[in-house]
Coordinates of C-alpha atoms in Angstrom, one line a residue:
M1 CA 141.2 106.2 129.0
K2 CA 140.7 105.6 125.3
I3 CA 143.2 102.8 125.3
F4 CA 141.5 101.2 128.3
S5 CA 138.1 101.5 126.6
R6 CA 139.4 99.8 123.5
L7 CA 140.8 96.9 125.6
L8 CA 137.6 96.6 127.5
I9 CA 135.5 96.4 124.4
T10 CA 137.8 93.7 123.0
F11 CA 137.6 91.6 126.2
I12 CA 133.8 91.9 126.4
C13 CA 133.3 90.9 122.7
L14 CA 135.5 87.9 123.1
N15 CA 133.4 86.7 126.0
L16 CA 129.9 87.4 124.7
T17 CA 128.0 84.4 123.3
A18 CA 127.0 86.4 120.3
C19 CA 127.9 89.9 119.1
S20 CA 125.0 90.6 116.7
A21 CA 126.3 92.1 113.5
N22 CA 129.6 92.6 115.2
T23 CA 128.1 95.4 117.3
I24 CA 128.2 96.1 121.1
Y25 CA 126.5 98.9 123.0
R26 CA 128.1 101.5 125.3
S27 CA 126.1 103.2 128.0
Q28 CA 127.0 105.6 130.8
D29 CA 124.9 106.2 134.0
A30 CA 124.5 109.4 136.0
R31 CA 127.6 108.7 138.0
G32 CA 129.7 108.3 134.9
S33 CA 130.1 104.6 135.1
V34 CA 130.5 103.0 131.6
T35 CA 129.2 99.6 130.7
Y36 CA 129.3 97.5 127.5
S37 CA 126.7 94.9 126.4
D38 CA 125.6 93.0 123.3
I39 CA 122.0 94.0 124.2
P40 CA 120.8 97.5 123.2
T41 CA 119.3 99.7 126.0
P42 CA 117.7 103.1 125.9
G43 CA 120.4 105.8 125.3
A44 CA 123.2 103.2 124.6
K45 CA 125.5 104.0 121.7
P46 CA 126.3 101.2 119.2
I47 CA 130.0 100.4 118.5
R48 CA 131.0 98.5 115.4
L49 CA 133.8 96.0 115.9
S50 CA 136.5 95.2 113.4
T51 CA 136.8 91.5 112.5
S52 CA 139.0 91.8 109.5
T53 CA 142.1 89.6 109.2
Q54 CA 145.4 91.4 108.2
R55 CA 147.9 89.2 106.4
S56 CA 151.1 90.0 104.6
S57 CA 153.7 87.9 102.7
H58 CA 157.4 88.0 103.7
Q59 CA 160.7 86.2 103.3
V60 CA 162.4 84.8 106.4
A61 CA 166.0 85.8 106.9
K62 CA 166.9 84.2 110.2
V63 CA 165.4 82.2 113.0
L64 CA 166.5 83.5 116.4
D65 CA 164.9 80.9 118.7
G66 CA 161.8 78.8 118.8
D67 CA 159.3 81.7 118.7
T68 CA 161.2 84.6 117.2
L69 CA 162.5 85.3 113.7
V70 CA 163.9 88.0 111.4
L71 CA 162.5 89.0 108.1
K72 CA 164.4 90.0 105.0
T73 CA 163.2 93.6 105.7
G74 CA 165.1 93.4 109.0
E75 CA 162.0 93.4 111.1
R76 CA 161.8 91.0 114.0
V77 CA 158.7 88.8 114.5
R78 CA 157.5 87.3 117.8
L79 CA 155.0 84.5 117.3
L80 CA 151.7 85.2 118.9
G81 CA 150.1 82.9 121.6
V82 CA 153.1 80.7 122.2
N83 CA 156.3 80.6 124.3
A84 CA 159.2 78.4 123.4
P85 CA 162.0 77.7 125.9
E86 CA 164.9 80.2 125.8
I87 CA 168.2 79.3 124.2
Q88 CA 171.6 80.2 125.7
S89 CA 172.9 83.7 125.1
R90 CA 175.3 86.2 126.7
H91 CA 172.5 87.4 128.9
R92 CA 170.8 84.2 130.0
D93 CA 171.1 80.4 130.4
G94 CA 169.4 78.1 128.0
E95 CA 166.3 76.2 129.0
P96 CA 165.5 72.6 128.4
G97 CA 163.9 72.2 125.0
G98 CA 165.0 75.6 123.7
M99 CA 167.5 74.3 121.0
A100 CA 165.0 71.6 119.9
A101 CA 162.4 74.3 119.3
K102 CA 164.8 76.6 117.4
A103 CA 166.1 73.7 115.2
W104 CA 162.5 72.7 114.3
L105 CA 161.5 76.2 113.4
Q106 CA 164.7 76.7 111.4
H107 CA 163.9 73.5 109.4
K108 CA 160.3 74.6 108.9
I109 CA 160.7 78.2 107.8
G110 CA 164.4 79.0 107.3
G111 CA 164.8 81.1 104.1
R112 CA 161.2 80.5 103.1
R113 CA 158.3 82.8 102.2
V114 CA 155.7 82.9 104.8
H115 CA 152.4 84.8 105.6
L116 CA 152.0 86.8 108.7
E117 CA 148.6 87.3 110.3
Y118 CA 148.2 90.1 112.8
D119 CA 145.8 90.5 115.7
Q120 CA 144.6 93.6 117.7
E121 CA 148.0 94.8 118.7
K122 CA 150.6 94.5 115.8
Q123 CA 153.8 95.3 117.8
D124 CA 155.1 94.8 121.3
R125 CA 157.1 97.2 123.5
Y126 CA 160.3 96.0 121.8
N127 CA 158.9 97.0 118.3
R128 CA 158.7 93.4 117.2
L129 CA 155.9 92.4 114.9
L130 CA 153.4 90.1 116.7
A131 CA 151.9 87.5 114.3
H132 CA 150.5 84.2 113.5
L133 CA 152.8 82.5 110.9
Y134 CA 151.5 80.5 108.0
L135 CA 153.3 78.5 105.3
P136 CA 152.1 78.8 101.7
N137 CA 150.3 75.4 102.1
G138 CA 148.2 76.9 104.9
E139 CA 150.0 75.3 107.8
H140 CA 149.7 77.4 111.0
V141 CA 153.2 77.3 112.4
N142 CA 152.2 78.6 115.9
L143 CA 149.7 75.8 116.2
T144 CA 152.1 73.2 115.0
L145 CA 154.7 74.3 117.6
L146 CA 152.1 73.6 120.3
E147 CA 151.0 70.3 118.7
E148 CA 154.6 69.0 118.7
G149 CA 155.1 70.1 122.4
L150 CA 157.9 72.5 121.4
A151 CA 156.2 75.5 122.9
V152 CA 153.5 76.3 125.4
V153 CA 150.4 78.5 125.2
N154 CA 151.0 82.1 126.3
L155 CA 147.9 84.2 125.6
L156 CA 148.2 88.0 126.2
P157 CA 145.0 90.1 125.8
P158 CA 143.9 91.7 123.6
N159 CA 145.7 89.3 121.1
L160 CA 143.4 86.3 121.5
R161 CA 142.8 85.2 118.0
H162 CA 142.8 81.4 117.6
A163 CA 143.0 81.0 121.4
D164 CA 140.6 78.0 121.5
A165 CA 142.4 76.1 118.8
M166 CA 145.8 76.7 120.4
I167 CA 144.6 75.6 123.8
R168 CA 143.3 72.4 122.3
A169 CA 146.6 71.8 120.4
Q170 CA 148.5 72.1 123.7
Q171 CA 146.1 69.7 125.4
R172 CA 146.8 67.1 122.8
A173 CA 150.5 67.4 123.2
E174 CA 150.3 67.3 126.9
K175 CA 148.1 64.2 126.8
Q176 CA 150.6 62.5 124.6
Q177 CA 153.6 63.7 126.6
L178 CA 155.3 65.2 123.6
G179 CA 158.3 67.5 123.7
I180 CA 158.6 69.6 126.8
W181 CA 155.6 67.7 128.4
S182 CA 158.0 64.7 128.6
L183 CA 160.8 66.6 130.4
S184 CA 161.2 66.4 134.1
D185 CA 162.2 70.1 134.2
Y186 CA 158.6 71.0 133.5
T187 CA 156.9 68.7 135.9
P188 CA 154.6 70.6 138.3
R189 CA 156.2 71.4 141.7
P190 CA 154.5 72.4 144.9
L191 CA 154.2 76.2 145.2
A192 CA 155.7 75.8 148.7
K193 CA 159.0 74.9 147.0
I194 CA 159.1 78.1 145.0
S195 CA 162.4 80.0 145.3
Q196 CA 164.5 82.7 143.8
K197 CA 166.0 80.0 141.5
S198 CA 162.6 79.5 139.9
R199 CA 163.4 81.0 136.4
G200 CA 161.6 80.7 133.1
W201 CA 158.2 79.3 132.5
Q202 CA 157.2 76.9 135.3
R203 CA 154.3 74.8 136.5
F204 CA 153.3 74.8 140.2
L205 CA 150.7 73.1 142.3
G206 CA 148.9 74.6 145.2
T207 CA 145.6 75.6 146.8
A208 CA 144.5 79.2 147.0
T209 CA 142.8 79.9 150.4
S210 CA 141.7 83.5 150.0
L211 CA 141.1 86.3 147.5
K212 CA 142.4 89.9 147.8
R213 CA 141.3 92.7 145.5
T214 CA 143.1 96.0 145.0
K215 CA 142.5 98.9 142.5
R216 CA 144.7 97.2 139.8
Y217 CA 144.9 93.5 140.6
S218 CA 142.9 90.6 142.0
R219 CA 145.0 88.1 143.8
L220 CA 144.6 84.5 144.7
I221 CA 146.4 84.0 148.0
F222 CA 148.2 80.7 148.7
N223 CA 150.1 81.8 151.8
D224 CA 151.6 85.0 153.3
K225 CA 154.5 84.8 150.8
I226 CA 152.9 83.5 147.5
D227 CA 150.1 84.7 145.4
I228 CA 149.0 84.9 141.8
R229 CA 147.7 88.2 140.4
I230 CA 145.3 89.0 137.6
D231 CA 144.9 92.5 136.1
N232 CA 141.4 93.7 136.8
N233 CA 141.1 94.7 133.2
H234 CA 141.3 91.0 132.3
L235 CA 138.8 89.6 134.7
S236 CA 136.0 89.4 132.1
L237 CA 138.0 86.5 130.6
F238 CA 137.9 84.5 133.8
P239 CA 135.2 82.7 135.6
P240 CA 134.4 84.1 139.1
L241 CA 137.8 83.9 140.9
E242 CA 136.0 82.2 143.9
T243 CA 135.9 79.2 141.5
Y244 CA 139.6 78.6 142.2
L245 CA 139.5 78.7 146.0
H246 CA 140.1 75.7 148.2
K247 CA 140.7 73.4 145.2
P248 CA 144.0 71.8 143.8
L249 CA 145.2 74.2 141.2
E250 CA 148.1 74.1 138.7
V251 CA 149.6 77.5 137.9
R252 CA 151.6 78.1 134.7
G253 CA 153.8 81.1 134.2
W254 CA 156.8 83.1 135.3
V255 CA 157.7 83.9 138.9
S256 CA 158.5 87.4 140.1
R257 CA 160.1 88.2 143.5
R258 CA 160.0 91.2 145.7
N259 CA 161.9 90.8 148.9
D260 CA 160.6 87.6 150.3
H261 CA 157.3 87.6 148.4
Y262 CA 156.7 85.6 145.3
S263 CA 154.0 86.3 142.7
I264 CA 152.9 84.9 139.3
Q265 CA 151.0 87.2 137.0
I266 CA 148.3 85.4 135.0
H267 CA 146.8 87.0 131.8
H268 CA 144.4 84.3 130.6
P269 CA 142.5 81.4 132.3
S270 CA 144.5 78.9 130.2
A271 CA 147.3 79.3 132.7
L272 CA 145.2 78.1 135.6
V273 CA 144.2 74.4 135.5
L274 CA 141.9 72.9 138.2
R275 CA 143.2 69.5 139.2

């Protein structure tokens, strides 16, 4: 419950037009329902929000791929807010653009001293550090990867620092057809053509016809075999989901399959583009 509350506070603050003095207010009604607001109400408790930026300096030992590196300390770092195509390994096939992204990152940071900036969650479930990467001259490497079309935006709450700047960087690359945006492998395909061969990050086009809500997820339904799902804890980041119904929609993400049903989980509205 404490973890859920912290996440909810983060999501609300990110979507309020103004958090006065970095404070929001928690109130609880007679039924035990908890709400958060930037407007104080009788009996509400103020909660101070941390806005400090944590940065540390490190030496790069090795670049593993276009969004992952190893520090001299042996720690692995996964770049926040971006996803570069996979490179070939013993466990998976390479994806178009993967080697180009790795080569670019190797040239940019290989053996160099860099600065890491952390967000709300500092590590992922694989114990990798999650960070924005900066060069000594101030260049934001995550952002440059997007501007060059070498990676795509992949925003996972609660780590949403620099989200707007990263979305704009991707939009510029897409408009100019740079990097992966010029590759036919990433051209949007009709959702009706989704299959078990749909691997890696993909773009699909379709029209959601209905909305289904469960205790954990809200789902935009495209047909009886395809939906996209949004964790209800993330809904505060999105406009009303009815906004997406009966309109041409581009969905960006990874396909999961269960029996003959396909689903794409969406964590942030940047992965849904009205066309």
